[in-house]
Every structure is written in C-alpha cells, then in structure tokens.
Amino acid sequence: MKNLTCMLLLICSGFVMAQTKTVVTQNGEKVTISPTVDNGLTATNGHIQLGGALTKPSVLATTSAFTLAFTGLQTGGASDNVLVTDASGVLKYVPRSSFSGADNLGNHIATQDLNLSNFNLLNIKNAYIKNDLQIFDRITSNTNYFGIYKNQGKFGIWNNVKSTNALTIDESNNKTTLLSAQITAGTNGSAPQTGYMLTAADPSGNLVFTAPKAIPGAISGVYEFLGTDLISIPANTTATIPMNANSFTMSTSGKALITYSVLPLPANASQPVQGSIDLIIDNTKMISSYYSATDSPSTLVKLGNYSTAQKMISLPAGTHTVGVNLKSWSGTTRTNVNPFPSYVGSIANDNQAMVARITVITFND
C-alpha cells in the first residue's frame, strides 16, 4: 500500500505540472505539495520555467562530450556589445564602441615572434603611415633604429645613428641612391678582397667576386727572358741561344702570347751571314723566322737587323719551357754581342742592346 501511494504521488505531480495539491497518505494524513523554485527558475501558474534572478554564483560544467549550445540566435549589429569571459570564466560584455572600429596595437613591446602563417603583415587600402615606421634592434639594449618614411616624393630608409638616409628612391625618376654599398661573396665566389672584381651572377643568382687573374681572357702572368753569353754558330749548325731563364708556370689552362727578338751578326769582317731562328716551346719547334747580316762598307762594323716574331699558343696548366734556336745557313753567326767597346759611341751600360729577348704573356681561358 505504501508503494502504491508513492507511485500515485509521483504520477499526480507529473500531471499537475508543479501545481499546488493536497494528498492523503496511507495513514490518513493530509500533505500539501507546493514546489518552491529559485536561482534562475520561476514558478508561474503551477509551471516551473527557465528565467529569473540568480541567488548564488552558478556554474554549468561542460565537457568535450557534453557541450552547451544555443540555436536560433539572432544576427547582431555593429553597435551590439561583445560577450567575453574573464580569467575565471565569468560571462561579461564589452561595449562594441570600445574597440574604436579598427585594430589598434597601441604602445607595447611584443614578447614573442609574430607568426603570420602566409598572411601579409599589412594590407592597407586608402591609408598611410603618418609618421616614420621605426624598426628597433632585437637586442633591447641597442636603442638605435632604422626608420621607413616617404617625404616629397622620396621613399627613404633612415639610419638614426648616421642621421641620414641609407637608401633613397625618387618616385619622379625611379632612381635609387645608396649612401654606401657592400656586396658579399656569392655561393661560388671568393671572399671579396682588395683588387678583386665583381663578375656575373652564378647559377643561383649570386654575384661573384673573382681574383682578376681568374677572369677569362685576363692576363695571368708576364715573363721576360734575356740573352746572356756570347755565342758563335758556324755554317750549317744550330745552337740554343743562352738565356737567363727559360720556364714559366700557368696555374690554369690558357693561352700564351710569345714574342722573341734576336740580333744575328757576322763573326768575320766582310762575310755576310744568313739563316733561320726557331721558337722552341716545351722542346717543340713552333715557328721560324729568317735573318741576314753583313759587314759595313764604311766605318760601321757588323750590321744587322733584329729578327722578331710572335706565336699565340694554347697550353695546359703547369710549368712550360721556352727557348730560341739559331741556325746559320752561311758563314759564322754571332749573337748576344756586347757592343762596348767595339761599336763606336757605345758605353758600358749598353751591354743588353744586342742580346736576344723572349717575352711571354699568359691569358686565362
């Protein structure tokens, strides 16, 4: 009987929807049910309804599985307030007007890097920066800055340490002015040094500093060799003219322009001589020239003309030898003659006037 009475009470309470009713227990006692609601709920005409004043701090606990959502919300306007929460999660609102209608970073110091994630830092339309945009050092102890600004048609990057523009672009002629410039070595270039030359970009687009001797077509070396000892060459005989040196070195493959000059003279009075001169490079004959010489019909003795020739040749990197062979076709020929004192008017320091010469100029490929 007791269980039945409880069930009836529950059923009645469900049907009457919180209406005030009087019921009789199994012992004949009368009980009046009058529900009391508060803390955000209201009893209206026997109904418990959502709405009313909170009587204590209240918390709705949500989880990732049991979330809280509102449907049917109306579209707001630009003048509506903005719903926010404080650090404790308490709901509050901020007037929309307090945002001033635009972003305002204010005067503050960032505490971490700004990650733009492929977005532009600035996208300004129909706006301008009124004053200099000042960029300071990451080292906060360095208070110097660069300023970016535009004034009277000129865009500038201002260096406050030097109190002048490091760079200026004039909008009227699109010319760029640099107070100073320094270009470092490209990926494949050498570190810049005094006398180096800036050449075309490498395959990565970097400018390249190169030592002058390494530039294609540039002179990489100049060598000169002089004849030394007097030599006499009988007819039908070939001999190498004595020189003070006969080798030169090329650090890379390239070309060599070789010039030789030899003055053959007759060894005996009234005996003309003639023959050929051979340029020898790395023990190989490269070119020949003809000579002839005779005695003078008057007071001058043993006349002759310098025989000169040139040869351009490609050579690999390494050390190479050069020399001149003198051949007499007729009579005994002499060269590397010292004119003093046999030739009238000569002096002691004219000793190189009649010696053989070889000049080598090397070029980079």
Short mmCIF file of C-alpha atoms in Angstrom, two decimals:
data_model
loop_
_atom_site.label_atom_id
_atom_site.label_comp_id
_atom_site.label_asym_id
_atom_site.label_seq_id
_atom_site.Cartn_x
_atom_site.Cartn_y
_atom_site.Cartn_z
CA MET A 1 0.00 0.00 0.00
CA LYS A 2 2.84 2.35 0.83
CA ASN A 3 4.50 1.78 -2.53
CA LEU A 4 1.26 2.40 -4.35
CA THR A 5 0.74 5.66 -2.53
CA CYS A 6 4.22 6.90 -3.54
CA MET A 7 3.61 5.97 -7.14
CA LEU A 8 0.35 7.87 -7.14
CA LEU A 9 2.07 10.88 -5.71
CA LEU A 10 4.65 10.85 -8.50
CA ILE A 11 2.06 10.40 -11.20
CA CYS A 12 -0.03 13.20 -9.81
CA SER A 13 2.91 15.52 -9.60
CA GLY A 14 3.75 14.78 -13.22
CA PHE A 15 0.25 15.52 -14.44
CA VAL A 16 -0.34 18.66 -12.46
CA MET A 17 3.00 20.14 -13.62
CA ALA A 18 4.02 21.63 -10.28
CA GLN A 19 0.53 22.71 -9.34
CA THR A 20 -0.16 23.01 -5.59
CA LYS A 21 -2.16 19.92 -4.48
CA THR A 22 -3.18 18.21 -1.24
CA VAL A 23 -2.86 14.43 -0.99
CA VAL A 24 -3.66 11.89 1.78
CA THR A 25 -1.09 9.37 2.96
CA GLN A 26 -1.92 5.74 3.92
CA ASN A 27 -2.20 6.85 7.50
CA GLY A 28 -4.87 9.42 6.64
CA GLU A 29 -2.53 12.41 6.89
CA LYS A 30 -3.06 15.30 4.53
CA VAL A 31 0.07 16.61 2.70
CA THR A 32 0.14 19.78 0.64
CA ILE A 33 2.68 19.83 -2.25
CA SER A 34 3.72 23.38 -3.15
CA PRO A 35 7.02 23.43 -5.10
CA THR A 36 9.45 26.33 -4.47
CA VAL A 37 11.86 27.39 -7.22
CA ASP A 38 14.70 29.97 -7.35
CA ASN A 39 18.27 30.56 -8.68
CA GLY A 40 17.29 31.24 -12.25
CA LEU A 41 13.93 29.36 -12.25
CA THR A 42 10.39 30.75 -11.81
CA ALA A 43 7.09 29.06 -10.85
CA THR A 44 4.33 30.56 -12.94
CA ASN A 45 0.73 29.24 -12.77
CA GLY A 46 1.98 25.92 -11.48
CA HIS A 47 4.74 25.66 -14.08
CA ILE A 48 8.48 25.67 -13.38
CA GLN A 49 10.03 27.88 -16.06
CA LEU A 50 13.57 28.91 -17.04
CA GLY A 51 14.18 32.52 -16.12
CA GLY A 52 14.65 34.55 -13.00
CA ALA A 53 17.30 36.02 -10.75
CA LEU A 54 20.31 34.01 -9.66
CA THR A 55 20.61 33.68 -5.93
CA LYS A 56 24.17 32.38 -5.82
CA PRO A 57 27.20 32.06 -8.10
CA SER A 58 26.32 29.32 -10.56
CA VAL A 59 28.42 27.16 -12.83
CA LEU A 60 27.41 24.97 -15.76
CA ALA A 61 30.07 22.29 -16.19
CA THR A 62 30.62 21.14 -19.76
CA THR A 63 32.95 18.54 -21.24
CA SER A 64 34.09 17.57 -24.70
CA ALA A 65 31.27 15.02 -24.73
CA PHE A 66 28.62 17.18 -23.09
CA THR A 67 28.78 20.62 -24.66
CA LEU A 68 26.49 23.63 -24.37
CA ALA A 69 24.99 25.18 -27.50
CA PHE A 70 22.38 27.78 -28.42
CA THR A 71 20.34 27.62 -31.59
CA GLY A 72 18.18 30.21 -33.22
CA LEU A 73 20.36 33.17 -32.18
CA GLN A 74 19.58 36.40 -33.99
CA THR A 75 22.05 38.27 -36.16
CA GLY A 76 23.76 41.07 -34.28
CA GLY A 77 24.62 44.57 -35.38
CA ALA A 78 27.78 46.70 -35.37
CA SER A 79 26.57 48.58 -32.29
CA ASP A 80 25.88 45.44 -30.21
CA ASN A 81 28.03 44.55 -27.23
CA VAL A 82 30.63 41.76 -27.34
CA LEU A 83 30.33 38.76 -24.99
CA VAL A 84 33.58 37.91 -23.19
CA THR A 85 34.76 35.91 -20.18
CA ASP A 86 37.23 36.82 -17.50
CA ALA A 87 40.02 34.60 -16.19
CA SER A 88 37.50 32.69 -14.01
CA GLY A 89 35.13 32.05 -16.89
CA VAL A 90 32.53 34.54 -15.65
CA LEU A 91 30.49 35.94 -18.54
CA LYS A 92 30.73 39.70 -19.13
CA TYR A 93 30.24 42.09 -22.03
CA VAL A 94 32.35 44.85 -23.54
CA PRO A 95 30.73 47.73 -25.45
CA ARG A 96 31.44 47.41 -29.16
CA SER A 97 32.38 51.09 -29.30
CA SER A 98 35.40 50.46 -27.06
CA PHE A 99 37.12 48.73 -30.00
CA SER A 100 37.18 52.06 -31.91
CA GLY A 101 36.06 50.32 -35.09
CA ALA A 102 39.63 49.31 -36.11
CA ASP A 103 42.72 47.46 -34.96
CA ASN A 104 44.85 49.40 -32.51
CA LEU A 105 48.04 47.70 -31.37
CA GLY A 106 48.84 50.54 -29.01
CA ASN A 107 52.20 51.24 -27.45
CA HIS A 108 53.57 47.91 -26.33
CA ILE A 109 56.54 45.55 -26.68
CA ALA A 110 55.98 42.11 -28.18
CA THR A 111 57.11 39.19 -26.06
CA GLN A 112 57.33 36.61 -28.88
CA ASP A 113 57.64 36.37 -32.67
CA LEU A 114 54.60 37.23 -34.78
CA ASN A 115 53.70 34.13 -36.84
CA LEU A 116 51.85 35.39 -39.92
CA SER A 117 51.25 31.89 -41.38
CA ASN A 118 51.49 33.01 -45.04
CA PHE A 119 49.40 36.16 -44.43
CA ASN A 120 50.53 39.73 -45.05
CA LEU A 121 51.64 41.80 -42.11
CA LEU A 122 49.93 44.87 -43.57
CA ASN A 123 47.19 45.20 -46.16
CA ILE A 124 46.50 48.90 -46.15
CA LYS A 125 43.97 50.36 -48.58
CA ASN A 126 43.48 54.10 -48.89
CA ALA A 127 45.56 54.67 -45.77
CA TYR A 128 49.01 55.87 -44.87
CA ILE A 129 51.56 55.84 -42.07
CA LYS A 130 51.61 59.38 -40.79
CA ASN A 131 54.99 59.24 -39.05
CA ASP A 132 58.14 57.16 -39.52
CA LEU A 133 57.78 53.43 -39.09
CA GLN A 134 60.66 52.78 -36.69
CA ILE A 135 62.32 49.36 -36.53
CA PHE A 136 64.42 48.66 -33.45
CA ASP A 137 67.11 46.09 -32.70
CA ARG A 138 66.21 42.69 -31.25
CA ILE A 139 68.85 43.42 -28.63
CA THR A 140 66.85 45.77 -26.45
CA SER A 141 69.97 47.44 -25.07
CA ASN A 142 70.60 48.83 -28.57
CA THR A 143 68.17 51.73 -28.83
CA ASN A 144 69.22 52.78 -32.35
CA TYR A 145 66.71 52.23 -35.13
CA PHE A 146 66.02 52.39 -38.85
CA GLY A 147 63.05 54.48 -39.95
CA ILE A 148 60.92 53.97 -43.07
CA TYR A 149 59.12 57.00 -44.46
CA LYS A 150 58.11 58.90 -47.62
CA ASN A 151 58.58 62.65 -47.99
CA GLN A 152 58.18 64.93 -51.02
CA GLY A 153 58.08 62.03 -53.45
CA LYS A 154 61.08 60.24 -51.98
CA PHE A 155 60.97 56.94 -50.13
CA GLY A 156 63.73 56.62 -47.57
CA ILE A 157 65.28 54.28 -45.06
CA TRP A 158 66.65 56.46 -42.27
CA ASN A 159 69.64 55.48 -40.11
CA ASN A 160 69.34 57.41 -36.88
CA VAL A 161 72.98 56.66 -35.92
CA LYS A 162 74.28 58.45 -39.03
CA SER A 163 71.37 60.93 -39.18
CA THR A 164 70.97 60.31 -42.89
CA ASN A 165 69.24 58.01 -45.34
CA ALA A 166 70.93 54.68 -46.05
CA LEU A 167 68.70 54.33 -49.13
CA THR A 168 66.50 56.75 -51.09
CA ILE A 169 64.15 56.06 -54.02
CA ASP A 170 62.91 59.06 -56.03
CA GLU A 171 59.40 58.47 -57.42
CA SER A 172 59.89 61.03 -60.22
CA ASN A 173 62.74 59.18 -61.94
CA ASN A 174 62.73 55.80 -60.12
CA LYS A 175 66.40 56.23 -59.27
CA THR A 176 67.81 54.61 -56.15
CA THR A 177 70.54 56.31 -54.15
CA LEU A 178 72.73 54.33 -51.74
CA LEU A 179 74.93 56.13 -49.27
CA SER A 180 77.24 53.11 -49.30
CA ALA A 181 77.05 49.55 -50.60
CA GLN A 182 78.77 46.29 -49.84
CA ILE A 183 78.22 43.03 -51.69
CA THR A 184 79.44 39.81 -50.12
CA ALA A 185 80.70 36.74 -51.96
CA GLY A 186 78.27 34.59 -53.91
CA THR A 187 77.90 30.87 -53.39
CA ASN A 188 80.66 30.02 -55.84
CA GLY A 189 82.79 33.12 -55.48
CA SER A 190 85.77 34.06 -53.40
CA ALA A 191 85.57 36.31 -50.36
CA PRO A 192 85.97 39.93 -51.53
CA GLN A 193 89.50 41.27 -51.27
CA THR A 194 91.27 44.41 -52.41
CA GLY A 195 91.62 44.35 -56.19
CA TYR A 196 89.03 41.58 -56.76
CA MET A 197 86.42 42.09 -59.46
CA LEU A 198 82.65 41.54 -59.26
CA THR A 199 81.57 39.30 -62.11
CA ALA A 200 78.27 37.94 -63.42
CA ALA A 201 75.91 36.03 -61.15
CA ASP A 202 76.42 32.35 -60.52
CA PRO A 203 73.65 29.81 -61.39
CA SER A 204 71.90 30.67 -58.12
CA GLY A 205 71.73 34.37 -58.97
CA ASN A 206 74.53 35.41 -56.61
CA LEU A 207 77.11 37.98 -57.64
CA VAL A 208 80.62 36.55 -57.58
CA PHE A 209 83.90 38.15 -56.53
CA THR A 210 86.82 36.81 -58.54
CA ALA A 211 90.55 37.45 -58.49
CA PRO A 212 91.44 39.38 -61.69
CA LYS A 213 93.76 36.66 -62.98
CA ALA A 214 90.93 34.13 -62.86
CA ILE A 215 88.67 36.08 -65.24
CA PRO A 216 88.54 34.53 -68.75
CA GLY A 217 90.78 36.49 -71.11
CA ALA A 218 92.58 38.30 -68.30
CA ILE A 219 96.37 38.37 -68.18
CA SER A 220 97.55 35.80 -65.66
CA GLY A 221 101.31 36.31 -65.99
CA VAL A 222 104.09 38.24 -67.75
CA TYR A 223 107.60 36.82 -68.19
CA GLU A 224 110.74 38.22 -69.87
CA PHE A 225 113.97 36.37 -70.58
CA LEU A 226 117.23 37.96 -71.79
CA GLY A 227 120.22 36.53 -73.60
CA THR A 228 123.40 36.16 -71.59
CA ASP A 229 126.64 34.74 -73.05
CA LEU A 230 128.03 35.49 -76.49
CA ILE A 231 127.63 32.54 -78.84
CA SER A 232 129.16 31.86 -82.28
CA ILE A 233 127.38 29.43 -84.64
CA PRO A 234 129.30 28.01 -87.66
CA ALA A 235 127.62 27.49 -91.03
CA ASN A 236 125.18 24.54 -91.20
CA THR A 237 125.00 24.44 -87.40
CA THR A 238 122.11 25.03 -84.99
CA ALA A 239 122.54 26.09 -81.36
CA THR A 240 120.30 27.22 -78.49
CA ILE A 241 120.82 30.86 -77.54
CA PRO A 242 121.87 31.16 -73.86
CA MET A 243 119.18 32.93 -71.76
CA ASN A 244 118.96 33.91 -68.11
CA ALA A 245 115.87 31.64 -67.67
CA ASN A 246 113.56 29.60 -69.84
CA SER A 247 110.49 28.47 -67.85
CA PHE A 248 107.10 29.89 -66.82
CA THR A 249 104.13 28.46 -64.92
CA MET A 250 100.39 28.62 -65.63
CA SER A 251 98.04 27.92 -62.71
CA THR A 252 95.18 27.08 -65.09
CA SER A 253 94.94 26.21 -68.74
CA GLY A 254 95.05 29.20 -71.04
CA LYS A 255 96.86 30.86 -73.91
CA ALA A 256 100.36 32.25 -74.15
CA LEU A 257 101.50 35.04 -76.47
CA ILE A 258 105.25 34.54 -77.06
CA THR A 259 107.42 37.18 -78.74
CA TYR A 260 111.12 36.76 -79.49
CA SER A 261 113.73 39.13 -80.90
CA VAL A 262 117.23 38.06 -81.95
CA LEU A 263 120.06 40.12 -83.50
CA PRO A 264 122.36 37.81 -85.54
CA LEU A 265 125.66 39.40 -86.65
CA PRO A 266 128.57 38.21 -88.88
CA ALA A 267 131.50 36.94 -86.87
CA ASN A 268 134.08 37.82 -89.53
CA ALA A 269 134.69 41.08 -91.40
CA SER A 270 133.34 41.22 -94.96
CA GLN A 271 131.50 37.89 -94.53
CA PRO A 272 127.68 38.09 -94.81
CA VAL A 273 125.61 35.58 -92.86
CA GLN A 274 122.06 34.33 -93.14
CA GLY A 275 119.91 31.65 -91.57
CA SER A 276 116.80 30.96 -89.52
CA ILE A 277 115.58 31.40 -85.96
CA ASP A 278 113.29 28.80 -84.35
CA LEU A 279 110.94 29.34 -81.39
CA ILE A 280 111.00 26.23 -79.17
CA ILE A 281 108.19 25.61 -76.64
CA ASP A 282 108.36 22.52 -74.44
CA ASN A 283 111.10 21.15 -76.73
CA THR A 284 108.90 21.53 -79.81
CA LYS A 285 109.55 23.91 -82.73
CA MET A 286 106.63 26.29 -83.13
CA ILE A 287 107.68 28.99 -85.63
CA SER A 288 110.71 30.12 -87.69
CA SER A 289 111.90 33.47 -88.98
CA TYR A 290 114.64 34.48 -91.44
CA TYR A 291 117.70 36.67 -90.80
CA SER A 292 120.57 38.10 -92.77
CA ALA A 293 123.50 40.31 -91.73
CA THR A 294 126.60 41.78 -93.32
CA ASP A 295 129.61 43.99 -92.64
CA SER A 296 129.56 47.73 -93.23
CA PRO A 297 131.21 49.24 -96.33
CA SER A 298 132.50 52.15 -94.26
CA THR A 299 133.40 52.80 -90.65
CA LEU A 300 130.45 50.90 -89.14
CA VAL A 301 131.01 47.22 -88.46
CA LYS A 302 128.91 44.05 -88.48
CA LEU A 303 125.46 45.45 -89.32
CA GLY A 304 122.28 43.52 -88.76
CA ASN A 305 118.55 43.82 -88.03
CA TYR A 306 116.55 42.34 -85.16
CA SER A 307 114.52 39.38 -86.33
CA THR A 308 111.21 39.37 -84.46
CA ALA A 309 108.22 37.00 -84.50
CA GLN A 310 105.18 36.15 -82.36
CA LYS A 311 103.22 32.99 -81.62
CA MET A 312 99.92 32.52 -79.75
CA ILE A 313 99.53 29.02 -78.36
CA SER A 314 97.12 27.20 -76.03
CA LEU A 315 98.79 25.49 -73.10
CA PRO A 316 97.60 23.36 -70.19
CA ALA A 317 98.21 24.27 -66.56
CA GLY A 318 101.75 23.57 -65.39
CA THR A 319 105.35 24.65 -65.98
CA HIS A 320 106.49 25.18 -69.57
CA THR A 321 109.86 25.90 -71.19
CA VAL A 322 110.64 28.36 -73.95
CA GLY A 323 113.81 28.98 -75.96
CA VAL A 324 115.25 30.18 -79.25
CA ASN A 325 117.48 28.16 -81.57
CA LEU A 326 119.72 29.98 -84.04
CA LYS A 327 120.78 28.25 -87.26
CA SER A 328 123.45 29.53 -89.68
CA TRP A 329 122.94 28.76 -93.34
CA SER A 330 126.08 30.57 -94.44
CA GLY A 331 129.09 31.91 -92.54
CA THR A 332 129.62 32.03 -88.79
CA THR A 333 126.86 33.92 -86.94
CA ARG A 334 127.18 35.51 -83.54
CA THR A 335 124.52 36.79 -81.14
CA ASN A 336 124.29 38.14 -77.59
CA VAL A 337 127.02 40.57 -78.63
CA ASN A 338 128.14 43.28 -76.18
CA PRO A 339 128.63 46.43 -78.32
CA PHE A 340 131.05 48.05 -75.90
CA PRO A 341 133.75 48.97 -76.82
CA SER A 342 133.80 47.56 -80.40
CA TYR A 343 130.98 49.75 -81.70
CA VAL A 344 131.75 53.45 -81.95
CA GLY A 345 129.86 55.55 -79.40
CA SER A 346 128.75 52.61 -77.20
CA ILE A 347 129.20 52.72 -73.44
CA ALA A 348 129.45 50.08 -70.73
CA ASN A 349 125.75 50.09 -69.74
CA ASP A 350 124.74 49.32 -73.36
CA ASN A 351 125.57 45.66 -72.69
CA GLN A 352 121.95 44.48 -73.33
CA ALA A 353 121.47 46.43 -76.56
CA MET A 354 122.16 43.42 -78.83
CA VAL A 355 121.09 40.40 -76.72
CA ALA A 356 118.21 38.09 -77.57
CA ARG A 357 114.85 38.62 -75.85
CA ILE A 358 111.79 36.48 -75.20
CA THR A 359 108.55 37.85 -73.74
CA VAL A 360 105.72 35.56 -72.59
CA ILE A 361 102.24 36.90 -71.71
CA THR A 362 99.77 34.29 -70.43
CA PHE A 363 95.95 34.62 -70.52
CA ASN A 364 93.17 32.70 -68.79
CA ASP A 365 90.78 30.65 -70.86
#
